[in-house]
mmCIF file of C-alpha atoms in Angstrom:
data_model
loop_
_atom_site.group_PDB
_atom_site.id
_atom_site.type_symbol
_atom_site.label_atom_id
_atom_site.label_comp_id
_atom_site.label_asym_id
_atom_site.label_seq_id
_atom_site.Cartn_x
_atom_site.Cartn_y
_atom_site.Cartn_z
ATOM 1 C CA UNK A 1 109.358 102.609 110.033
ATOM 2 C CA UNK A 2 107.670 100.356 107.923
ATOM 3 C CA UNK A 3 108.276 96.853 107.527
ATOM 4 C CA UNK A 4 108.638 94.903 103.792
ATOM 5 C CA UNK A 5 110.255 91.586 102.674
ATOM 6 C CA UNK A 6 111.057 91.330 98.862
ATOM 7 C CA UNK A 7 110.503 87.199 97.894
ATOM 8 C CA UNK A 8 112.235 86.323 94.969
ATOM 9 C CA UNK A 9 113.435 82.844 93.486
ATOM 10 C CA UNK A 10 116.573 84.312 91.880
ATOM 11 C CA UNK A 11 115.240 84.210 88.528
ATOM 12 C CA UNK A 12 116.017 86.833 85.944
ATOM 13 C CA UNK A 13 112.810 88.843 85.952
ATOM 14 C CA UNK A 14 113.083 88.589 89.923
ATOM 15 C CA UNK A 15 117.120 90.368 89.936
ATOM 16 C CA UNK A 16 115.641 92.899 87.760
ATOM 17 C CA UNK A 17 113.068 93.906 90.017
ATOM 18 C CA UNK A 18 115.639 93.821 92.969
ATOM 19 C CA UNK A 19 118.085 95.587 91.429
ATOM 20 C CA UNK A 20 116.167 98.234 89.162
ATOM 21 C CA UNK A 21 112.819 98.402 91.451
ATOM 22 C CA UNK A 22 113.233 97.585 95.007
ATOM 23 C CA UNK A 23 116.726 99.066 95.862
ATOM 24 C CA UNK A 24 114.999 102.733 94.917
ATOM 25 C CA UNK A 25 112.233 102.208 98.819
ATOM 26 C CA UNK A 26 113.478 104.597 100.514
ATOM 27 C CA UNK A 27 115.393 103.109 103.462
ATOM 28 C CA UNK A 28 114.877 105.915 106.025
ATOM 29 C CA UNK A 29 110.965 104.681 105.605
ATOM 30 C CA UNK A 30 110.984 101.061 105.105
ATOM 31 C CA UNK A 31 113.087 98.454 106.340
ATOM 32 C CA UNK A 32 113.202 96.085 103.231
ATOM 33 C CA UNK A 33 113.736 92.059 104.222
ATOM 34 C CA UNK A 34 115.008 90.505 100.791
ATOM 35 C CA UNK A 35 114.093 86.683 101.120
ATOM 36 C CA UNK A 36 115.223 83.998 98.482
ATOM 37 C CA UNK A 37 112.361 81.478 98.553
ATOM 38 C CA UNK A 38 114.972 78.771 96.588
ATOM 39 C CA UNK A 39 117.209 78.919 99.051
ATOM 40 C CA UNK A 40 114.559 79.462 102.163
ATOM 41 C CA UNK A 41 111.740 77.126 101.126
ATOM 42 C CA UNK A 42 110.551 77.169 104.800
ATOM 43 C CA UNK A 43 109.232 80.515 104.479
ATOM 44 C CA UNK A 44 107.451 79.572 101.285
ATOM 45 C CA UNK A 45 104.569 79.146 103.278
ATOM 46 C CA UNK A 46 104.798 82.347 105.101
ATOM 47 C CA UNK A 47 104.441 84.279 101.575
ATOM 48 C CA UNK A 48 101.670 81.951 101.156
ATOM 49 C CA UNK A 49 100.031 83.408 103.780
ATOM 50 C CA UNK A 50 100.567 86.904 102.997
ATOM 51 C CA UNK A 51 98.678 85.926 99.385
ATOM 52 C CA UNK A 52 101.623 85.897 96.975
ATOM 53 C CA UNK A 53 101.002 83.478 94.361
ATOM 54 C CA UNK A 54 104.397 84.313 91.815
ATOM 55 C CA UNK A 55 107.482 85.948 92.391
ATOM 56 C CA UNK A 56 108.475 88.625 92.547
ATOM 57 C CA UNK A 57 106.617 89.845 95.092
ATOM 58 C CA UNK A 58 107.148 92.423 97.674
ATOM 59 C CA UNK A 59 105.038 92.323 100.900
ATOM 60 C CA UNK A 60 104.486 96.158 102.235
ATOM 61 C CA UNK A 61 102.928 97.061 105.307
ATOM 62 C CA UNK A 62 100.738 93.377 104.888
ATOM 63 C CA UNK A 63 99.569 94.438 101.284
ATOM 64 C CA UNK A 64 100.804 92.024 98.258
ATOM 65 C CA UNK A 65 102.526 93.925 95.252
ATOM 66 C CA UNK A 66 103.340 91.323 92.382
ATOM 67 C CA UNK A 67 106.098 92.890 90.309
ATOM 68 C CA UNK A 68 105.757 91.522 86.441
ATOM 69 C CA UNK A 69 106.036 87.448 86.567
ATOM 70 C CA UNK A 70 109.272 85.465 87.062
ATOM 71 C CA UNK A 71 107.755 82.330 88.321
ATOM 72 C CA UNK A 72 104.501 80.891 90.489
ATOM 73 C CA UNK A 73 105.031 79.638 93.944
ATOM 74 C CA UNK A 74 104.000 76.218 93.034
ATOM 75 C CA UNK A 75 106.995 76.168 90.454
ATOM 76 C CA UNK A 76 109.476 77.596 93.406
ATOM 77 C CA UNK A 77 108.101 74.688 95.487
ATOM 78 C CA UNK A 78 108.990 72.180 92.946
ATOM 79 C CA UNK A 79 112.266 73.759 92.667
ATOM 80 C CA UNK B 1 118.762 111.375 89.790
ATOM 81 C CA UNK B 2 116.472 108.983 87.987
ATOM 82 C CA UNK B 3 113.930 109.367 86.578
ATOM 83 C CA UNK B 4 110.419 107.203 86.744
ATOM 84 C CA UNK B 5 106.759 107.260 85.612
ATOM 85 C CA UNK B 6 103.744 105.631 87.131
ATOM 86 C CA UNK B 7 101.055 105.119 84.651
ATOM 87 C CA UNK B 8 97.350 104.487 86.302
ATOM 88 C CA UNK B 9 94.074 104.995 85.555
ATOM 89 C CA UNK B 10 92.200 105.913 89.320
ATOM 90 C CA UNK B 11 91.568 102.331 89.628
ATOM 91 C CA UNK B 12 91.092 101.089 93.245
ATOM 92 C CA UNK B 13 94.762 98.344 92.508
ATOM 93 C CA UNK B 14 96.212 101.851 90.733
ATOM 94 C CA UNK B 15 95.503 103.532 94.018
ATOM 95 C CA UNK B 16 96.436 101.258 96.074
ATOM 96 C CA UNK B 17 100.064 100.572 94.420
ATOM 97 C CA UNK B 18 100.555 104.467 94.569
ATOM 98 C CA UNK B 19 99.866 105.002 97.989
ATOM 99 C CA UNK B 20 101.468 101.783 99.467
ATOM 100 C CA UNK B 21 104.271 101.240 97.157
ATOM 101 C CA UNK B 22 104.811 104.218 95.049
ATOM 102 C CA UNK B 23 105.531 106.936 97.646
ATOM 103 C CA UNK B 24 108.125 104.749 99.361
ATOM 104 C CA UNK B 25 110.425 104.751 96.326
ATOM 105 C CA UNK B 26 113.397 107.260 97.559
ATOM 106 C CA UNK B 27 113.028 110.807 96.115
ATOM 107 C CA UNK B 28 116.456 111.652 96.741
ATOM 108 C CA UNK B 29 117.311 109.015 94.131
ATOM 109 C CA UNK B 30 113.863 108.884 91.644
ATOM 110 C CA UNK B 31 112.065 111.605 90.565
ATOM 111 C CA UNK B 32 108.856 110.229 90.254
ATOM 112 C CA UNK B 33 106.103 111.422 87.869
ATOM 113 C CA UNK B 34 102.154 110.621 88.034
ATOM 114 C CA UNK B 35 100.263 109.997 84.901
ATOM 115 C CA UNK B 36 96.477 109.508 85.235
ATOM 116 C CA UNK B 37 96.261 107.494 81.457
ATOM 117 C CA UNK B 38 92.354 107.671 82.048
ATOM 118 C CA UNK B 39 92.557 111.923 82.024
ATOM 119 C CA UNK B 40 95.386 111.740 79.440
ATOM 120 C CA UNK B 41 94.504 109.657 76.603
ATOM 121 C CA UNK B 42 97.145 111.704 74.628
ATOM 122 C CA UNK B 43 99.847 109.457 76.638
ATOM 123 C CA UNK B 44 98.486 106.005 76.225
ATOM 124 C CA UNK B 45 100.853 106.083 72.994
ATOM 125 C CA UNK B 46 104.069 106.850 75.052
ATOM 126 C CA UNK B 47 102.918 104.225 77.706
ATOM 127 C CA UNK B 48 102.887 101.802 74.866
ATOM 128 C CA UNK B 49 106.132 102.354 73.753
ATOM 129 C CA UNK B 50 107.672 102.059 76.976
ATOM 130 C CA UNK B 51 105.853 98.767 76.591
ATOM 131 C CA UNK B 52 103.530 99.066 79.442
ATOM 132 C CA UNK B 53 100.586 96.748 78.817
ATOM 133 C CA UNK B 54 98.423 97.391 81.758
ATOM 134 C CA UNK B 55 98.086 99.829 85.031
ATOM 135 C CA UNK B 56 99.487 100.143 87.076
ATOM 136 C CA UNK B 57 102.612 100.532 85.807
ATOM 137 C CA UNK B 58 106.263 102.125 86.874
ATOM 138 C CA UNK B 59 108.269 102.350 84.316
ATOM 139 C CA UNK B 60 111.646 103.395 86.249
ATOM 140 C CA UNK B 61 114.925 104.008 83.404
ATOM 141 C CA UNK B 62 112.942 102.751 80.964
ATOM 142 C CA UNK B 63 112.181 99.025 82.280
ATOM 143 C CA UNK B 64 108.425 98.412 83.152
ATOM 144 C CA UNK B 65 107.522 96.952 86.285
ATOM 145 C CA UNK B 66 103.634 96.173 86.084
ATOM 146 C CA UNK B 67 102.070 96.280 89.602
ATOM 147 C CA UNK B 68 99.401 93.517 90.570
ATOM 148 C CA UNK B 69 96.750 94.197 87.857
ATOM 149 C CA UNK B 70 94.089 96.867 86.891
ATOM 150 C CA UNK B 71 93.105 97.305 84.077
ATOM 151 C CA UNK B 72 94.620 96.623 80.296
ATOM 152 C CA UNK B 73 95.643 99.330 78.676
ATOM 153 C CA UNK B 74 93.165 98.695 75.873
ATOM 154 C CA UNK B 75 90.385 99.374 78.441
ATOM 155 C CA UNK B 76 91.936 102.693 79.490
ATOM 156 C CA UNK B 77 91.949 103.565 75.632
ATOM 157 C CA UNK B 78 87.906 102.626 75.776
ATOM 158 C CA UNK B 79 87.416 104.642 78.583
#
């Protein structure tokens, strides 16, 4: 089973992904973490780390997929 | 069943988002069809109208989800 966590800020372009992108991973091969960076800006750094720089992102098996552009990390940060 | 398209042109980010990301998406709900733009010019148009600016690209019900970044689809149309 692999391992991904969706990061999102809640913005529009970021539900759209969610909803019309990410719910399609198959869940008998990945085990898909959603994570709302507004609401969890502790683990803003975290995504840092993994080298997303806008959201949406999704983070599979360590590799960075940007999905189209809701909003850059810095603006999450600044809420 | 739904069904989605992943435009690419063999770059090394096209690969990459088809191998990591693409052949998690669940084929008991997406039927997924590869389109190598680079070896089919003759679909660059239908990209385009999908509104698919650069590969990679799912487009998945008709919305576009542009993966990381590529190439533009201008330089898949100059080869």
């Amino acid at each position: 089973m692999k391992n991904a966590k969706f990061y999102h800020a809640g913005c529009p372009v970021c539900v759209n992904a969610e909803k019309e992108l990410v719910k399609y991973i198959n869940p008998a091969e990945v085990d898909t973490e959603i994570v709302h960076l507004g609401e969890q800006q502790n683990r803003i750094q975290e995504a840092e780390e993994f080298g997303v720089n806008s959201v949406p992102a999704l983070v599979l098996d360590d590799q960075v997929f940007h999905i189209n552009f809701g909003a850059s990390l810095e603006e999450v940060k600044n809420g």
